[in-house]
XYZ file of C-alpha atoms in Angstrom:
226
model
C -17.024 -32.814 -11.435
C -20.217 -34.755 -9.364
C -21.253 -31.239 -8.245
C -21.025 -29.701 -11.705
C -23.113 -32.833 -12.813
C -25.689 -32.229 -9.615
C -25.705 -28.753 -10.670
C -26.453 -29.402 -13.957
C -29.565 -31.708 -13.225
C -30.559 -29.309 -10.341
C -31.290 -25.242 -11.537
C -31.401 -24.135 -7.580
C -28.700 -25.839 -6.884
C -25.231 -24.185 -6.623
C -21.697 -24.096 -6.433
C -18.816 -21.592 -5.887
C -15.396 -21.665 -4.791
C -14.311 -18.783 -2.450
C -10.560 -18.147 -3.251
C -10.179 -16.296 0.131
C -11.053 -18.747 2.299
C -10.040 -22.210 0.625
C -13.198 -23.295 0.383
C -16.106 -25.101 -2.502
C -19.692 -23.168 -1.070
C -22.925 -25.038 -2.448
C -25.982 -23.118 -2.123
C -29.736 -24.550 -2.319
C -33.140 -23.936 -1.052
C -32.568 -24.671 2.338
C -31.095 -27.310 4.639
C -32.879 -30.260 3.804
C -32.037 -29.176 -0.264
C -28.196 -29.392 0.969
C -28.133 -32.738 3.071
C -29.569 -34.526 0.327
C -27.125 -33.580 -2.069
C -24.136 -34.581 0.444
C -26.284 -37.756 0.730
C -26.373 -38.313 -3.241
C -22.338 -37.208 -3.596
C -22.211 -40.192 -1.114
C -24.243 -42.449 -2.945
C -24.138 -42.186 -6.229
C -20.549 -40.728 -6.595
C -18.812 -42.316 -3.270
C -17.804 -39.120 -2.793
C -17.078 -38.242 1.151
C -17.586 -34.453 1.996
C -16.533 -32.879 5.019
C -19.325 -30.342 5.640
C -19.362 -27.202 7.836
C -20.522 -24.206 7.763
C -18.864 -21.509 5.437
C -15.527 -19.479 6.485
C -15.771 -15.896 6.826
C -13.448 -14.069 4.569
C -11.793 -11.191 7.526
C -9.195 -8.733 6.112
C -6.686 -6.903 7.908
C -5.307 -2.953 8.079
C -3.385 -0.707 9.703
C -4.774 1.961 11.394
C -1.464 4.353 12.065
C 1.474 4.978 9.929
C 5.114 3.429 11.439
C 8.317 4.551 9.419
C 10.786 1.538 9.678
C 14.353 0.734 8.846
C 15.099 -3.132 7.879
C 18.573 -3.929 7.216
C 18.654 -7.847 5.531
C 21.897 -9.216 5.921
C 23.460 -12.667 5.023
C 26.494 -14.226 4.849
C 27.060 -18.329 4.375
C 30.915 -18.121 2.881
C 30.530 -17.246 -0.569
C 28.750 -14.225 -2.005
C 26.306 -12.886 0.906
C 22.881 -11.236 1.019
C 22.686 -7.754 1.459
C 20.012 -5.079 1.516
C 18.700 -2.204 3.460
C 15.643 -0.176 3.201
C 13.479 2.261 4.729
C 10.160 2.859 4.241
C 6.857 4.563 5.991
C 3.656 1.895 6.092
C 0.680 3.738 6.158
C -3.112 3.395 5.565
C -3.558 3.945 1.382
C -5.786 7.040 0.601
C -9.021 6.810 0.324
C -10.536 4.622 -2.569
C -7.472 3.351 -3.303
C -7.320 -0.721 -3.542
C -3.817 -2.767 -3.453
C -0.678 -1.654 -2.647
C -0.165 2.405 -3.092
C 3.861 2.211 -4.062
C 5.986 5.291 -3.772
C 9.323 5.626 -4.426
C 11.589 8.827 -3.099
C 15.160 7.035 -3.104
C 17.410 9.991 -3.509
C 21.081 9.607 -4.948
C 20.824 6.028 -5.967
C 21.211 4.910 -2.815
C 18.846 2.075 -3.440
C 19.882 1.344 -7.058
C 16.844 1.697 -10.081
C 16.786 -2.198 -10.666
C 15.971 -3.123 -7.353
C 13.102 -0.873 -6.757
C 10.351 -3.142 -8.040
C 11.989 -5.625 -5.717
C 10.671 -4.146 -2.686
C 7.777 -3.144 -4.277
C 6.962 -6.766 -4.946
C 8.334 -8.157 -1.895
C 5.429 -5.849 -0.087
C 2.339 -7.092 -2.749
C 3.671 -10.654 -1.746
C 3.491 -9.817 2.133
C 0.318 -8.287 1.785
C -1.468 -11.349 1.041
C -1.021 -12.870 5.043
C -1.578 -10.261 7.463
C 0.181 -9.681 10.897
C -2.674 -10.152 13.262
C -4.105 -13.575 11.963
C -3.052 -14.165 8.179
C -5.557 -12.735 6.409
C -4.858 -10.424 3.377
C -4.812 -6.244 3.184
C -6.891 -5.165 0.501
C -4.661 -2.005 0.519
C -1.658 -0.622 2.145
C 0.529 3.163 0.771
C 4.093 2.090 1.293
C 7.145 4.735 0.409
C 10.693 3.594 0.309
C 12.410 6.503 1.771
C 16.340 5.531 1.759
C 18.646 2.359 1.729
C 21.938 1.107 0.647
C 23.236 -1.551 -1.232
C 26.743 -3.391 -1.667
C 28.243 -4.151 -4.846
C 28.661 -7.631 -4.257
C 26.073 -9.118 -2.372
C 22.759 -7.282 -2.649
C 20.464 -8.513 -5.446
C 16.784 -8.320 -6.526
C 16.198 -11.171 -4.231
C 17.779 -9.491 -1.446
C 15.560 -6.412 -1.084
C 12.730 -8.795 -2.052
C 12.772 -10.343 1.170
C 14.267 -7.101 3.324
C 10.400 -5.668 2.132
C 9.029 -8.729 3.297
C 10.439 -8.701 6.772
C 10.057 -4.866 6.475
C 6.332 -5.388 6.227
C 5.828 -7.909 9.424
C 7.803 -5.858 11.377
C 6.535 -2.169 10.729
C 3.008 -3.555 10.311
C 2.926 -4.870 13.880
C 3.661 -1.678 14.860
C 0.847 0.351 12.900
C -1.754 -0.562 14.893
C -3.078 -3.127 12.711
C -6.676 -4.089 13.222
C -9.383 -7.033 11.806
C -11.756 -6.227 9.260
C -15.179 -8.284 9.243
C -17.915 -8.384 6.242
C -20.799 -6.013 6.804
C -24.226 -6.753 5.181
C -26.377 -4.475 4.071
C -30.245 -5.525 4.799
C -33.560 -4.451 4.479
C -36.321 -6.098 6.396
C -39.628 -6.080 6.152
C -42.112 -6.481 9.309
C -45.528 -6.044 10.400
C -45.618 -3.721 12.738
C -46.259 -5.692 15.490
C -43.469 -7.569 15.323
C -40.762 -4.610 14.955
C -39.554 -4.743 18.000
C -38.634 -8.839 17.945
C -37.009 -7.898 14.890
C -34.910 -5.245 15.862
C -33.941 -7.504 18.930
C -32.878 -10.247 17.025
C -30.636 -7.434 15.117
C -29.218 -6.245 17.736
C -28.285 -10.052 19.052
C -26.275 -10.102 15.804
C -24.712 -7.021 16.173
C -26.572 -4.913 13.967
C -26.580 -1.490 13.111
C -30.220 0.056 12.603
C -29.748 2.651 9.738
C -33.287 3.526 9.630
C -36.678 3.116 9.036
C -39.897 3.640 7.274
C -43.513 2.962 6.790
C -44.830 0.780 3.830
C -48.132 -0.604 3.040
C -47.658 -3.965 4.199
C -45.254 -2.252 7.303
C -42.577 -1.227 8.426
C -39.217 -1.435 6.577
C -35.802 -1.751 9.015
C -32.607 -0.710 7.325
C -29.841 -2.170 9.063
C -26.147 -3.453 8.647
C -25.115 -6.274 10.160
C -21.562 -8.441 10.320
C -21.502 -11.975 8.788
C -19.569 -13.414 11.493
C-alpha cells in the first residue's frame, strides 16, 4: 500500500512483483531515485525494507530422455497405498510450453480415472526442479504401463508415484540450469568499440554482430542477466 501511494505521487517510479522469484522489484531513475524512496517508506510510513539486489529467475531442463519405473507402495494397517507407473521423461518438442502429456496405457492396466492423476502429479513436480528448485517451463512425459490394486491404489496414490517418478527419472536425464539471456543493442563511437566489446565479453556476452551508423557503430550482442 505505501509503495502504491509513492507510486502514485511519483510517474518514474515503479513497482512489480516477480512471482518466480518471491520478490516486490521497484524501479526508478537510478540509485539515488531508489534510496530515497527506502528512506521515505522509513520515514513517513515506518516501514523497514530489506533491500538487495533483484533475484534472477533460472529455469531448469532435461537434456536426455530416461524411461523410469516407480512403484509407490504403502501400508500403515488399514487400507494401503498402492500405485505403479512407468513413464519416459523427455525434452517437450520444440515450441511446446508446459507439460507435453501422453498417455499409451494399454489394457487398463493403469485404470482411465487415474490417468489425470499422474498427469497432475508431474505439472505439480514441475514447478521445483531437481538441480536447485527452480521450475521447467516444459517437460513431454508418456505413461507407458502400470498396475493398480483394487483396494489400495487411488487418485492420490499415482498422484504422488508421478511425483517421485519425476525426481527420480529427472536426475537421471541430464538435467541442466537455464539462465535469462538479454538481447542488446549498443551504440558506440567508434573509438570506443573495443572498451565496449570488452566490457561484453567480462559479462559473458555473445557479439551477434555489427554495423555502421551515422553517429557509429552499432554492437548486437546477447548477454546473461546473472
Amino acid at each position: 500500500l505505501s509503495l502504491a501511494k509513492l507510486a502514485q505521487e511519483d510517474p518514474s517510479f515503479r513497482v512489480s512483483y516477480n512471482e518466480e522469484t518471491g520478490q516486490t522489484i521497484i524501479a526508478g531513475m537510478g540509485e539515488l531515485h531508489l534510496e530515497i524512496i527506502v528512506d521515505r517508506l522509513l520515514r513517513e510510513f515506518k516501514v523497514g525494507a530489506n533491500v538487495g539486489k533483484p533475484q534472477v529467475a533460472y529455469k531448469e531442463a532435461i537434456t536426455q530422455p530416461c524411461q523410469h519405473r516407480e512403484l509407490f507402495k504403502k501400508q500403515s494397517g488399514g487400507r494401503g497405498k498402492f500405485a505403479d507407473i512407468t513413464v519416459l521423461v523427455e525434452p517437450a518438442d520444440e515450441g511446446v510450453t508446459g507439460l507435453q502429456f501422453i498417455d499409451k496405457v494399454k489394457g487398463g492396466n493403469v485404470p482411465k480415472e487415474f490417468i489425470p492423476s499422474v498427469e497432475k502429479g508431474f505439472k505439480e513436480a514441475m514447478k521445483n526442479g531437481v538441480l536447485a528448485g527452480y521450475q521447467l517451463d516444459s517437460l513431454k512425459v508418456t505413461l507407458l504401463d502400470g498396475s493398480y490394486h483394487d483396494v489400495d491404489s487411488d487418485s492420490l496414490s499415482f498422484e504422488i508415484a508421478a511425483k517421485q517418478a519425476f525426481k527420480e527419472a529427472c536426475r537421471k536425464a541430464a538435467p541442466i540450469l537455464l539462465e535469462p539471456i538479454m538481447k542488446l543493442e549498443v551504440v558506440s563511437p567508434e573509438d570506443h568499440v573495443g572498451d565496449v566489446i570488452g566490457d561484453l565479453n567480462k559479462r559473458r556476452g555473445q557479439i551477434e554482430g555489427m554495423e555502421m551508423r551515422a553517429n557509429g557503430r552499432v554492437i548486437k550482442a546477447k548477454v546473461p542477466l546473472s
